[in-house]
mmCIF file of C-alpha atoms and ligand atoms in Angstrom:
data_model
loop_
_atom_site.group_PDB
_atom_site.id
_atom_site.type_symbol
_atom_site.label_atom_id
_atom_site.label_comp_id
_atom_site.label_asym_id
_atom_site.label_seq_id
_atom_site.Cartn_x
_atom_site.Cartn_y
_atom_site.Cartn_z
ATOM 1 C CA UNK M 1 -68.817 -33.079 42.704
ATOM 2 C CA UNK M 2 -65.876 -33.732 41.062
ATOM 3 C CA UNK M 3 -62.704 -31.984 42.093
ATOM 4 C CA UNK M 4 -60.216 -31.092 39.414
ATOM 5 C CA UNK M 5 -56.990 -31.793 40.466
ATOM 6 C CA UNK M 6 -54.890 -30.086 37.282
ATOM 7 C CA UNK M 7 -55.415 -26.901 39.543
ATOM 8 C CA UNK M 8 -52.763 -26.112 41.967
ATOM 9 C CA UNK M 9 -54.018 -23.688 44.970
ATOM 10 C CA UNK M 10 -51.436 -21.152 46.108
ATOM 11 C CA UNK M 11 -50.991 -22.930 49.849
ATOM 12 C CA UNK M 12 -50.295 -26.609 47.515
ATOM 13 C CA UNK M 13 -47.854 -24.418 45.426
ATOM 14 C CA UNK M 14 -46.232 -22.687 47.961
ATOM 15 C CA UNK M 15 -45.615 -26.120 50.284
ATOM 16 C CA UNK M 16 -44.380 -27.979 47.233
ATOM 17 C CA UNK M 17 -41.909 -25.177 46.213
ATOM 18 C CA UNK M 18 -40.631 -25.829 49.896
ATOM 19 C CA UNK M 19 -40.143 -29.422 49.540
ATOM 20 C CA UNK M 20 -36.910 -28.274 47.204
ATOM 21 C CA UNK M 21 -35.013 -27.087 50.106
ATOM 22 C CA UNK M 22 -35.217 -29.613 53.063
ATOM 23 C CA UNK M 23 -34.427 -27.036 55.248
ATOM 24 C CA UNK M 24 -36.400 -24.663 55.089
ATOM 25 C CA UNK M 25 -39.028 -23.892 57.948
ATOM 26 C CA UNK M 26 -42.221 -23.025 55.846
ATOM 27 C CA UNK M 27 -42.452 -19.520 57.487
ATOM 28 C CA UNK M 28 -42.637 -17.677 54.052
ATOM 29 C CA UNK M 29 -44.935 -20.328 52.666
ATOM 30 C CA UNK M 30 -47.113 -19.234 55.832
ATOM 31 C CA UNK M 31 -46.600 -15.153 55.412
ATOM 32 C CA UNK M 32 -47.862 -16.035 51.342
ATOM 33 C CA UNK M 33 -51.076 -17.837 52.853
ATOM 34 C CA UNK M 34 -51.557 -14.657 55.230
ATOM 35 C CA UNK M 35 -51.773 -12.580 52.734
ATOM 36 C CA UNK M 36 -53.653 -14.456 50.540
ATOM 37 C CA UNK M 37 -56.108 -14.618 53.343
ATOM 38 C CA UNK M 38 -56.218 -10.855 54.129
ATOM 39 C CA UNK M 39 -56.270 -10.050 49.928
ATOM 40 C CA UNK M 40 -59.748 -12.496 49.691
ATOM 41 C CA UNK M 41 -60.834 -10.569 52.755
ATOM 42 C CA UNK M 42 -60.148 -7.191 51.813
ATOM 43 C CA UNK M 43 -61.287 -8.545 47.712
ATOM 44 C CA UNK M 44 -64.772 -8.588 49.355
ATOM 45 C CA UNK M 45 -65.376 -5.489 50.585
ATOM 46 C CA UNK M 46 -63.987 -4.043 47.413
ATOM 47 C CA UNK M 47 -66.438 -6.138 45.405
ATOM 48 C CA UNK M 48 -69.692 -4.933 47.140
ATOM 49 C CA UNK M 49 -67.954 -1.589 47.895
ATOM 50 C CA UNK M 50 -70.703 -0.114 45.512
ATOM 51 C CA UNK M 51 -73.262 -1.202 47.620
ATOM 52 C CA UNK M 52 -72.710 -0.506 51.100
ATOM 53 C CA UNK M 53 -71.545 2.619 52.757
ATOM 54 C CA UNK M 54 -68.424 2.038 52.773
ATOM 55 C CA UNK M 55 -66.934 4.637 50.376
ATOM 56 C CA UNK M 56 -67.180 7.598 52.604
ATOM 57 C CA UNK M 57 -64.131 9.365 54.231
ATOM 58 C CA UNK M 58 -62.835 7.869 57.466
ATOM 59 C CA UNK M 59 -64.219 9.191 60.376
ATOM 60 C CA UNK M 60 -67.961 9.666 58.595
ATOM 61 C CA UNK M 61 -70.949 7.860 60.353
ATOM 62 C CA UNK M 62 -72.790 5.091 57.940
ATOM 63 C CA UNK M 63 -76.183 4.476 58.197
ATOM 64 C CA UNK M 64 -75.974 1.724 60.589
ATOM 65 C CA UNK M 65 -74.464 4.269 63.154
ATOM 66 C CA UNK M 66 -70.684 3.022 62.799
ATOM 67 C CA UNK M 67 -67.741 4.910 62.035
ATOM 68 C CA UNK M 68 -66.914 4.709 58.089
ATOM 69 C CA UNK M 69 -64.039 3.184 57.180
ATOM 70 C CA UNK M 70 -61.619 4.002 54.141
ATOM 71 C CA UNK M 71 -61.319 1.307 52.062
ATOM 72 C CA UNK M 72 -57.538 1.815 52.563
ATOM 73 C CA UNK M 73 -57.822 1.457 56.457
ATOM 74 C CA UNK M 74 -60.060 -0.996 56.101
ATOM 75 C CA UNK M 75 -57.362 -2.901 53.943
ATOM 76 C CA UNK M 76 -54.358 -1.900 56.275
ATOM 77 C CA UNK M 77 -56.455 -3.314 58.762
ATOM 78 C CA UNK M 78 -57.015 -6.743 56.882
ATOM 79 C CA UNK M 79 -53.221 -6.724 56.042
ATOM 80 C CA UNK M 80 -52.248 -6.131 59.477
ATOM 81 C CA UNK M 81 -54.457 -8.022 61.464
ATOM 82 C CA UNK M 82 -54.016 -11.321 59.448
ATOM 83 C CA UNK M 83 -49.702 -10.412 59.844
ATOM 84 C CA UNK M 84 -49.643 -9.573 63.292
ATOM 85 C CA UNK M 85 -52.188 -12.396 64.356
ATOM 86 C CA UNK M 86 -49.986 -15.224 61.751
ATOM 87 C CA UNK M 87 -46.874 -17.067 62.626
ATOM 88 C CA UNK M 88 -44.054 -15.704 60.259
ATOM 89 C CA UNK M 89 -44.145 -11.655 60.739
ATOM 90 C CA UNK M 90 -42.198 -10.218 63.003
ATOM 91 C CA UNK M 91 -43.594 -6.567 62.289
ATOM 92 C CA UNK M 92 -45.029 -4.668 59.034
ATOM 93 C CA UNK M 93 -44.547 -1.080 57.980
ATOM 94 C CA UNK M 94 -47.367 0.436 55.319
ATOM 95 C CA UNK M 95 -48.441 3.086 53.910
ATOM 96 C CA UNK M 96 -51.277 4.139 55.915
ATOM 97 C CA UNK M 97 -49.138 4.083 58.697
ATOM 98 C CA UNK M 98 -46.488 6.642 59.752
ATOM 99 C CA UNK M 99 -44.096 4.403 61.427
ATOM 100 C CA UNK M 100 -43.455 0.463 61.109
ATOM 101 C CA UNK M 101 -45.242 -1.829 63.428
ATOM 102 C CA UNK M 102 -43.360 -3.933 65.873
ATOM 103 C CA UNK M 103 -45.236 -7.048 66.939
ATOM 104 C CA UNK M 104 -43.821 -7.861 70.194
ATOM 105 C CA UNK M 105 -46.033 -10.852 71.372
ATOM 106 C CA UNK M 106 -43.849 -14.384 71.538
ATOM 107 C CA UNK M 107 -44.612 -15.785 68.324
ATOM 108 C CA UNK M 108 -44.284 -12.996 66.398
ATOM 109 C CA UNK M 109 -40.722 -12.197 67.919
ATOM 110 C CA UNK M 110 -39.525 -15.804 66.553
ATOM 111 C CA UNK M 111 -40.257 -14.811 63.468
ATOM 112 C CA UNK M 112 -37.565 -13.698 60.331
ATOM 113 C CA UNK M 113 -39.830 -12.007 58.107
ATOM 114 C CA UNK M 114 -41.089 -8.362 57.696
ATOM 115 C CA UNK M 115 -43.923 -7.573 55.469
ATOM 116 C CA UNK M 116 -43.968 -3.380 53.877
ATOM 117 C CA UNK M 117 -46.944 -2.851 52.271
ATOM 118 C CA UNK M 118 -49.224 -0.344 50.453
ATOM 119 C CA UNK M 119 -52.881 -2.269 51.291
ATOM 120 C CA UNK M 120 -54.598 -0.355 48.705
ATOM 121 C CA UNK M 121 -52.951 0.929 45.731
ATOM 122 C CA UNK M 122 -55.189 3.440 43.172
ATOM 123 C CA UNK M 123 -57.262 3.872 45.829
ATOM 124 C CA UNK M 124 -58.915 6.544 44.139
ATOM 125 C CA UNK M 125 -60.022 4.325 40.864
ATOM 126 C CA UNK M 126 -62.509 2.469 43.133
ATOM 127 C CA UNK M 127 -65.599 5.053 42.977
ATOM 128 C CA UNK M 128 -65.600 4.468 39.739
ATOM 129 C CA UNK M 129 -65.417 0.630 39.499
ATOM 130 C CA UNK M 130 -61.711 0.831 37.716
ATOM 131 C CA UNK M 131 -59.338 -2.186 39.120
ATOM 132 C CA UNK M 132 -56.972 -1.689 42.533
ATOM 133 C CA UNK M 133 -54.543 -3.637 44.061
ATOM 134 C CA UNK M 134 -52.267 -4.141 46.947
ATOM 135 C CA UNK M 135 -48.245 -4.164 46.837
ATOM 136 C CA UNK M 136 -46.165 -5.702 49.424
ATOM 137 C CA UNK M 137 -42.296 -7.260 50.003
ATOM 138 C CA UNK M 138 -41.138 -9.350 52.226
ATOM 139 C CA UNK M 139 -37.663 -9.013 53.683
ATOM 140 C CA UNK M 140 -35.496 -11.304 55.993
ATOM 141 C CA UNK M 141 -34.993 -9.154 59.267
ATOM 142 C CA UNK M 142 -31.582 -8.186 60.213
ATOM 143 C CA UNK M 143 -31.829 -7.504 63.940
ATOM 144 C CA UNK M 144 -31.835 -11.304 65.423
ATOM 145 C CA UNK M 145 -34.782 -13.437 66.052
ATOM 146 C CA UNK M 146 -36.064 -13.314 69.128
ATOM 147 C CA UNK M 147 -36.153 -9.594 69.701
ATOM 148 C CA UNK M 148 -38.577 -7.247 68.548
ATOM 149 C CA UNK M 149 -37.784 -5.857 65.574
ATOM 150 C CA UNK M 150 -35.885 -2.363 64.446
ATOM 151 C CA UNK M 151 -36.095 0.325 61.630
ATOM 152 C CA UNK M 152 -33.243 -1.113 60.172
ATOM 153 C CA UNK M 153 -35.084 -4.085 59.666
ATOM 154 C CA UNK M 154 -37.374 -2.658 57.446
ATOM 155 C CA UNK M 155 -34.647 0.110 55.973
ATOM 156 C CA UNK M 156 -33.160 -2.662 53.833
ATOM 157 C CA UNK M 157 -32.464 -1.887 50.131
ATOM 158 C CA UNK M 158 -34.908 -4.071 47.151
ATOM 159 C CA UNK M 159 -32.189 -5.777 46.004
ATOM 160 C CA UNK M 160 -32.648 -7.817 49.544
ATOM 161 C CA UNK M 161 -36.486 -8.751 49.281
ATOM 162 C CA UNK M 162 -37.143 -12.298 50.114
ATOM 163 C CA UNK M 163 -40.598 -12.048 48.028
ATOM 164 C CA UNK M 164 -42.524 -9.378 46.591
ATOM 165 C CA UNK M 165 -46.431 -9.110 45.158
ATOM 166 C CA UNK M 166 -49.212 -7.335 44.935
ATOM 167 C CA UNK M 167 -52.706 -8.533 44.086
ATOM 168 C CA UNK M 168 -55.113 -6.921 41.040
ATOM 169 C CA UNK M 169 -58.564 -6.391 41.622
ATOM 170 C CA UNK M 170 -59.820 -5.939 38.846
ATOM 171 C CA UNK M 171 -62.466 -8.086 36.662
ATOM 172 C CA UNK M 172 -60.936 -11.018 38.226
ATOM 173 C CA UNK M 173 -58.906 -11.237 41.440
ATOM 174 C CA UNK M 174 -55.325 -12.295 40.855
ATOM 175 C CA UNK M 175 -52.245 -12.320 43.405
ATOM 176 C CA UNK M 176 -48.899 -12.599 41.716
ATOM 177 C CA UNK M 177 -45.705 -13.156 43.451
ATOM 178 C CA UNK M 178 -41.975 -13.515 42.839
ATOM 179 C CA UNK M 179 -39.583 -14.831 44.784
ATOM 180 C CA UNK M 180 -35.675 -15.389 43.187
ATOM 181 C CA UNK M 181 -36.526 -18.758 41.293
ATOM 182 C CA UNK M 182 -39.639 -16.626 39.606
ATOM 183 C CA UNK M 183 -42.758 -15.740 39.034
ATOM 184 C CA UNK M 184 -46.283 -17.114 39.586
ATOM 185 C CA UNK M 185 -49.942 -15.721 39.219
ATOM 186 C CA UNK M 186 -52.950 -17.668 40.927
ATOM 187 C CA UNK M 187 -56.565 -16.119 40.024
ATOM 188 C CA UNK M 188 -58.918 -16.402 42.600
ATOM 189 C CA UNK M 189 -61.724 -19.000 41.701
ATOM 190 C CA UNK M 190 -64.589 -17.475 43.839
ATOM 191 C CA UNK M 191 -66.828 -20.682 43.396
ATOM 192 C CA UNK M 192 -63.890 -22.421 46.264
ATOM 193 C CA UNK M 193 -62.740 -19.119 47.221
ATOM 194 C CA UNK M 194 -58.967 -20.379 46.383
ATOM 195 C CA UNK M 195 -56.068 -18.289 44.465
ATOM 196 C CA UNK M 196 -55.433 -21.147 41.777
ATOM 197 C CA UNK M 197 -52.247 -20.936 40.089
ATOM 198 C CA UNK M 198 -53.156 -19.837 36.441
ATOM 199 C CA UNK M 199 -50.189 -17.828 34.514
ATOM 200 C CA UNK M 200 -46.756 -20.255 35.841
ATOM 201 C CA UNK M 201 -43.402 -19.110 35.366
ATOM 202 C CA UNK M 202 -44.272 -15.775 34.349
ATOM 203 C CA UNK M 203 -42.199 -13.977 32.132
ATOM 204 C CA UNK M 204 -42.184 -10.207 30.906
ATOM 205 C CA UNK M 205 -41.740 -9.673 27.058
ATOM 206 C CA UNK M 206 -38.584 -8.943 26.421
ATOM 207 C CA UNK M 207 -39.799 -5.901 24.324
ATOM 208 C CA UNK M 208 -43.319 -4.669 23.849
ATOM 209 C CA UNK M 209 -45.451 -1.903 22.168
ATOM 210 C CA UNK M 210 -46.484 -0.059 25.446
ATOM 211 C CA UNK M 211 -45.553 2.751 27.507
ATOM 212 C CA UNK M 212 -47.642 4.363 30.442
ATOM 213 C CA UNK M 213 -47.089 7.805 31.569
ATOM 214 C CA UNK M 214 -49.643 10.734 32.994
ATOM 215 C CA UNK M 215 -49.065 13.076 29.865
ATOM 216 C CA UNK M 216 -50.804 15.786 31.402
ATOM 217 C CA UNK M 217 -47.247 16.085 33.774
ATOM 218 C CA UNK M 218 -45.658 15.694 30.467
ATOM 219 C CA UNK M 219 -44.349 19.122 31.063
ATOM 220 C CA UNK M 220 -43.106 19.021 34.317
ATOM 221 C CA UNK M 221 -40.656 16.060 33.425
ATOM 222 C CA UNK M 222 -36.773 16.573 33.286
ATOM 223 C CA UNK M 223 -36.288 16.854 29.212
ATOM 224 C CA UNK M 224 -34.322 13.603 28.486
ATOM 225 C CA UNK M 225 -37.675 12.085 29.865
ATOM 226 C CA UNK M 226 -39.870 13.714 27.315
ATOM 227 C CA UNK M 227 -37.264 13.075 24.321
ATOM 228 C CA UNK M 228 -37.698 9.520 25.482
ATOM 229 C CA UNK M 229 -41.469 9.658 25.382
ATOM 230 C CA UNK M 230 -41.391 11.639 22.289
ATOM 231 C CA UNK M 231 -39.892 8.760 20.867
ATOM 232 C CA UNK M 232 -42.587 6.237 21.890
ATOM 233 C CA UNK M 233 -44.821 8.598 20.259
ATOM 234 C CA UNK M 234 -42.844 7.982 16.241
ATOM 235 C CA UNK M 235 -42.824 5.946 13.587
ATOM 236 C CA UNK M 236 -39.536 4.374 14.387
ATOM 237 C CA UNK M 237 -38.315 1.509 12.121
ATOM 238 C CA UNK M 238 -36.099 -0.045 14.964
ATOM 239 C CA UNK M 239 -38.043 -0.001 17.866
ATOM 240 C CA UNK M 240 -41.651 -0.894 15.809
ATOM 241 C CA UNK M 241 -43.087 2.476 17.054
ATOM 242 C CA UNK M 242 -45.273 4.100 18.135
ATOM 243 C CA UNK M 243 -45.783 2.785 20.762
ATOM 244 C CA UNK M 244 -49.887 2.640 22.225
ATOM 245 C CA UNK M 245 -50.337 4.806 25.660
ATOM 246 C CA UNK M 246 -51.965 3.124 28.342
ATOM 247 C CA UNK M 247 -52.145 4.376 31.498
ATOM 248 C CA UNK M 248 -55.315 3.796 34.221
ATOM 249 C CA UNK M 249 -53.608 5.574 37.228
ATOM 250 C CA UNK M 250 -53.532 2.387 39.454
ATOM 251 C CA UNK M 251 -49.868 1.410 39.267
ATOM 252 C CA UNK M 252 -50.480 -2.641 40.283
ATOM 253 C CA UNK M 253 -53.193 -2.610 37.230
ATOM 254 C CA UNK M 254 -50.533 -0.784 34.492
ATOM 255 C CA UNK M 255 -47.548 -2.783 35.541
ATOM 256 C CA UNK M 256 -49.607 -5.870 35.752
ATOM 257 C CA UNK M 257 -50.505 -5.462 32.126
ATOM 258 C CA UNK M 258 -47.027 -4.545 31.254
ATOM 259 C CA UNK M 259 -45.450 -7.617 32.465
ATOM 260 C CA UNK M 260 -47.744 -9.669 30.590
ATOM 261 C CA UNK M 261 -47.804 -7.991 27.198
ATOM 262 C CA UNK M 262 -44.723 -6.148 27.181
ATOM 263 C CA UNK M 263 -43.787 -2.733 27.962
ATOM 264 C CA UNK M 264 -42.558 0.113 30.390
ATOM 265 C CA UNK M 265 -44.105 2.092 33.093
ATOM 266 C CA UNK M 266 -43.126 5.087 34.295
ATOM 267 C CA UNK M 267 -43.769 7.983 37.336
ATOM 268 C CA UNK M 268 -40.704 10.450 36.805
ATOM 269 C CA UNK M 269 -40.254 13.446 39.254
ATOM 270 C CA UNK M 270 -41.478 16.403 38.028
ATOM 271 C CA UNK M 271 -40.789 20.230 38.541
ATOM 272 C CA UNK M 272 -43.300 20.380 41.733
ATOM 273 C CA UNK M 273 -42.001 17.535 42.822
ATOM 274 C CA UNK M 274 -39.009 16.250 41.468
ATOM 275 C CA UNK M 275 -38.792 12.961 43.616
ATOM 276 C CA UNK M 276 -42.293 11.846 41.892
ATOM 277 C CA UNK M 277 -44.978 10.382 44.050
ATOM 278 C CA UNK M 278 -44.908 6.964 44.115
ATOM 279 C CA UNK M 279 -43.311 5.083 47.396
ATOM 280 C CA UNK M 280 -39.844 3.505 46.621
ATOM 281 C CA UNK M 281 -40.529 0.929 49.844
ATOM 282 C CA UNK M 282 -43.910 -0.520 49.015
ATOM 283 C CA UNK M 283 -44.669 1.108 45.702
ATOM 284 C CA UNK M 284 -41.152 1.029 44.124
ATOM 285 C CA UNK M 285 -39.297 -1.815 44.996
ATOM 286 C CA UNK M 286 -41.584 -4.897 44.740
ATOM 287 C CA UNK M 287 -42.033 -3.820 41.127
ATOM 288 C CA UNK M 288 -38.456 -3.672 40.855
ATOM 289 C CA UNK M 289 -38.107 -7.058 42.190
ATOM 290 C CA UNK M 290 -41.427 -8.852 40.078
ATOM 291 C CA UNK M 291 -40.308 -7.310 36.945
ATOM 292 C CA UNK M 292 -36.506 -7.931 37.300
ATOM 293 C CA UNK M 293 -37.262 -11.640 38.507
ATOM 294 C CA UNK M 294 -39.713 -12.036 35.287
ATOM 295 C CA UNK M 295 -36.578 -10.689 33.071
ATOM 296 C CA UNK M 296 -37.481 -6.728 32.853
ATOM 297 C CA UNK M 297 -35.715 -4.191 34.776
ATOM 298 C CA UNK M 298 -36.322 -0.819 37.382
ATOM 299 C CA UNK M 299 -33.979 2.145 37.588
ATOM 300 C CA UNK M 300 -34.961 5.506 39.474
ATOM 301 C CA UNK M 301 -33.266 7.040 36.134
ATOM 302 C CA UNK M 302 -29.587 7.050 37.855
ATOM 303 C CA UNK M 303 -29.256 3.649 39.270
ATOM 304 C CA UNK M 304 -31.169 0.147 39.588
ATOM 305 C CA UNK M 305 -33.955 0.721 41.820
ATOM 306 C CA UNK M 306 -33.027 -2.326 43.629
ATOM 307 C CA UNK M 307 -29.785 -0.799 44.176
ATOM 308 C CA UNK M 308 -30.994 2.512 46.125
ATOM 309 C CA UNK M 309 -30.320 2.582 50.003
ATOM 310 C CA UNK M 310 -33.945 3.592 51.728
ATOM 311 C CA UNK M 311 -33.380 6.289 54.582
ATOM 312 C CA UNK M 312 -36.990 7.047 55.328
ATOM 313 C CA UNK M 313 -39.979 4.427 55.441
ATOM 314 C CA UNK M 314 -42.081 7.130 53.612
ATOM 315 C CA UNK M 315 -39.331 8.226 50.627
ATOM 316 C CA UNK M 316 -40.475 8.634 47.067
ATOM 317 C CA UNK M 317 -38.532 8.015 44.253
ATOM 318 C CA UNK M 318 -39.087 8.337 40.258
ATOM 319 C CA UNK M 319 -39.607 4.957 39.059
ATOM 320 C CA UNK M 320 -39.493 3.568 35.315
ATOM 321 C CA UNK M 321 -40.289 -0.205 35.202
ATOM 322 C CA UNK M 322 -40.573 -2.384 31.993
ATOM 323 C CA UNK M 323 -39.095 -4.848 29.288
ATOM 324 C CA UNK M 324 -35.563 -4.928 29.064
ATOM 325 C CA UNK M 325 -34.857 -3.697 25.672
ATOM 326 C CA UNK M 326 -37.253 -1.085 26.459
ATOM 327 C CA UNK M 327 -35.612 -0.089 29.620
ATOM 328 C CA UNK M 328 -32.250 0.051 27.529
ATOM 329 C CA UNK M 329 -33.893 2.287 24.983
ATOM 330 C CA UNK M 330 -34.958 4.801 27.801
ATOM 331 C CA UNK M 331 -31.766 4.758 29.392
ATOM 332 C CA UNK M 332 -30.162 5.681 26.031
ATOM 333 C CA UNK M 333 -31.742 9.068 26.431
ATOM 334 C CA UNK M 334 -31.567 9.398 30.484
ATOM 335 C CA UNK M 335 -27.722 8.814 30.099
ATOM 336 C CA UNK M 336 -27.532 11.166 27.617
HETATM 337 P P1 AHG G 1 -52.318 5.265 46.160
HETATM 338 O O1 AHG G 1 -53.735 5.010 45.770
HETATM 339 O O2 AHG G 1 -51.749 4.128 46.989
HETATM 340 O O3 AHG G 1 -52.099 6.600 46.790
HETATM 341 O O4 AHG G 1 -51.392 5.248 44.820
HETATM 342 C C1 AHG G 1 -51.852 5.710 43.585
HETATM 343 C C2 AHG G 1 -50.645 5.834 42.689
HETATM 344 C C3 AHG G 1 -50.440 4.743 41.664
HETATM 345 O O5 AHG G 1 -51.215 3.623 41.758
HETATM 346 C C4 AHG G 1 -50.693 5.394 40.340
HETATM 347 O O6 AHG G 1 -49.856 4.877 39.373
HETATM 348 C C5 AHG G 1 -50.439 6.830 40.631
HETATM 349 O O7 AHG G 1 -50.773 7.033 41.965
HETATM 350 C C6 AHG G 1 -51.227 7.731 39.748
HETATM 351 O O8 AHG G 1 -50.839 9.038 39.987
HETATM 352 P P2 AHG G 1 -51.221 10.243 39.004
HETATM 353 O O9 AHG G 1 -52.684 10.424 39.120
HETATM 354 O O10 AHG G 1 -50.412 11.384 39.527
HETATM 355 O O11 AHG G 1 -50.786 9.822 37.634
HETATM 356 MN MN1 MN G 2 -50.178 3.347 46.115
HETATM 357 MN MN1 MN G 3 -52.409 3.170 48.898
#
């Protein structure tokens, strides 16, 4: 057979990016081909998860006489295993766990990297065969190498992520990720079971014709929200509206879409709860950092999202991601 060398895996990728800087140690080239490993893993079980009884709530018995796993344990247990077992993680905090994880054995120690993650984002779209994903960011620990590492290592605001992703499942497998000189997608290409690099350089429309929102909170959100949205729903000669809802409920497949065609994304608070629901460590931020790397932008609706010092591992925070001139349109109306 032959083998097509146009394609570029995401381990070649990765190692020739490094070749730029002569010194650098290949640690974060090495925490990229962890996950990857994990995501094909965890990509899987999510594939067949139709078929085997693996669907049922944790702590169920399957057939076989085992103890049912969640597909999000099952995925923070992918995640973390691959980390904690790899060279260049010092310790990971995620959403299916309350605090962050210290790995304290010798390699792990050396390491300068910490890895947040939410291992299975829109968890609830996969019962009905709707695409999922997984978020994480990658930040340089503060506390020195050598020792185990500290909440403040993993307190750090976005605007200090090393690297942030998140992988779609969906009707193929892709894992993008940004780091400051930008952003590249690799689809997984199941016949070699390699992420292949596939959209280079990407960039996010620096305007675009879509806006995703749950309307039925519509509401519950502060007012200068809905005069914003009631906007995107006119005939407006300057801004081409309307605008065309989309909205699936699984935040990596929405702002996936958005970066690619254009647009803005959006979980405000709401009455009930007026902090929102999504994560601002391993929900918020990594978006933040993708989208402002590809050219968009993230604000909570009073400052950058990037910008916002993180007090608790779990916080939420409204979020409204998207394409720069729509960002500035929305912000027209939140700083009214
Ligand atoms: P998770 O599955 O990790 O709990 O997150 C789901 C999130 C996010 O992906 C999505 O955008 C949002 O929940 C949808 O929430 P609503 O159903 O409230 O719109
Ligand atoms: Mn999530
Ligand atoms: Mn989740």
């Amino acid at each position: 057979m032959n083998v097509d060398r146009k394609i570029q895996t995401l381990d070649e990728f990765t190692i020739q990016q490094l070749r730029d800087f002569p010194g650098a140690t290949g640690e974060l080239s090495h925490l990229l081909r962890n996950i990857g490993l994990a995501a094909k893993r965890v990509n899987v079980e999510v594939n067949k998860a139709g078929l085997v009884d693996i669907l049922g709530d944790h702590g169920t018995i399957n057939v076989q006489g085992e103890e049912v796993k969640k597909m999000d344990i099952f995925a923070n247990d992918q995640f973390t295993g691959v980390l904690r077992h790899g060279i260049a993680c010092a310790g990971i905090a995620s959403e299916e766990l309350d605090d962050f994880v210290a790995f304290d054995d010798p390699k792990s120690v050396n390491s300068k990297y910490v890895c947040l993650f939410d291992p299975l984002d829109g968890s609830s779209n996969i019962d009905v065969n709707v695409s999922i994903g997984t978020i994480f960011a990658v930040y340089r620990r503060v506390t020195p190498v050598g020792t185990v590492t500290k909440l403040e290592d993993y307190l750090q605001p976005g605007n200090q992520q090393v690297a942030a992703g998140y992988i779609v499942y969906g009707s193929s497998t892709m894992l993008v990720y940004a780091t400051r000189r930008g952003v590249n997608g690799f689809t997984l290409d199941p016949s070699i079971g390699e992420f292949t690099l596939s959209h280079p350089d990407i960039k996010c429309p620096e305007s675009g014709k879509i806006y995703s929102v749950n309307h039925g909170n519509f509401f519950q959100y502060p007012e200068k929200v809905r005069d914003y949205i009631t906007v995107c729903q006119h005939k407006n000669k300057s801004n081409g509206g309307p605008y065309t809802q989309r909205y699936i409920g699984s935040m990596v497949a929405d702002v996936h879409r958005n970066l690619i065609k254009g647009g803005i994304f959006m979980y405000p608070g709401t009455t009930d709860k007026p902090k929102g629901k999504l994560r601002l460590m391993y929900e918020c931020n990594p978006f933040a950092f993708i989208m402002t790397i590809a050219g968009g932008r993230a604000t909570n609706g009073e400052i950058p999202l990037l910008d916002v010092q993180p007090t608790e591992l779990h916080q939420r925070s409204p979020f409204f991601v998207g394409s720069s001139s729509m960002m500035d349109e929305l912000e027209t109306y939140l700083n009214k």
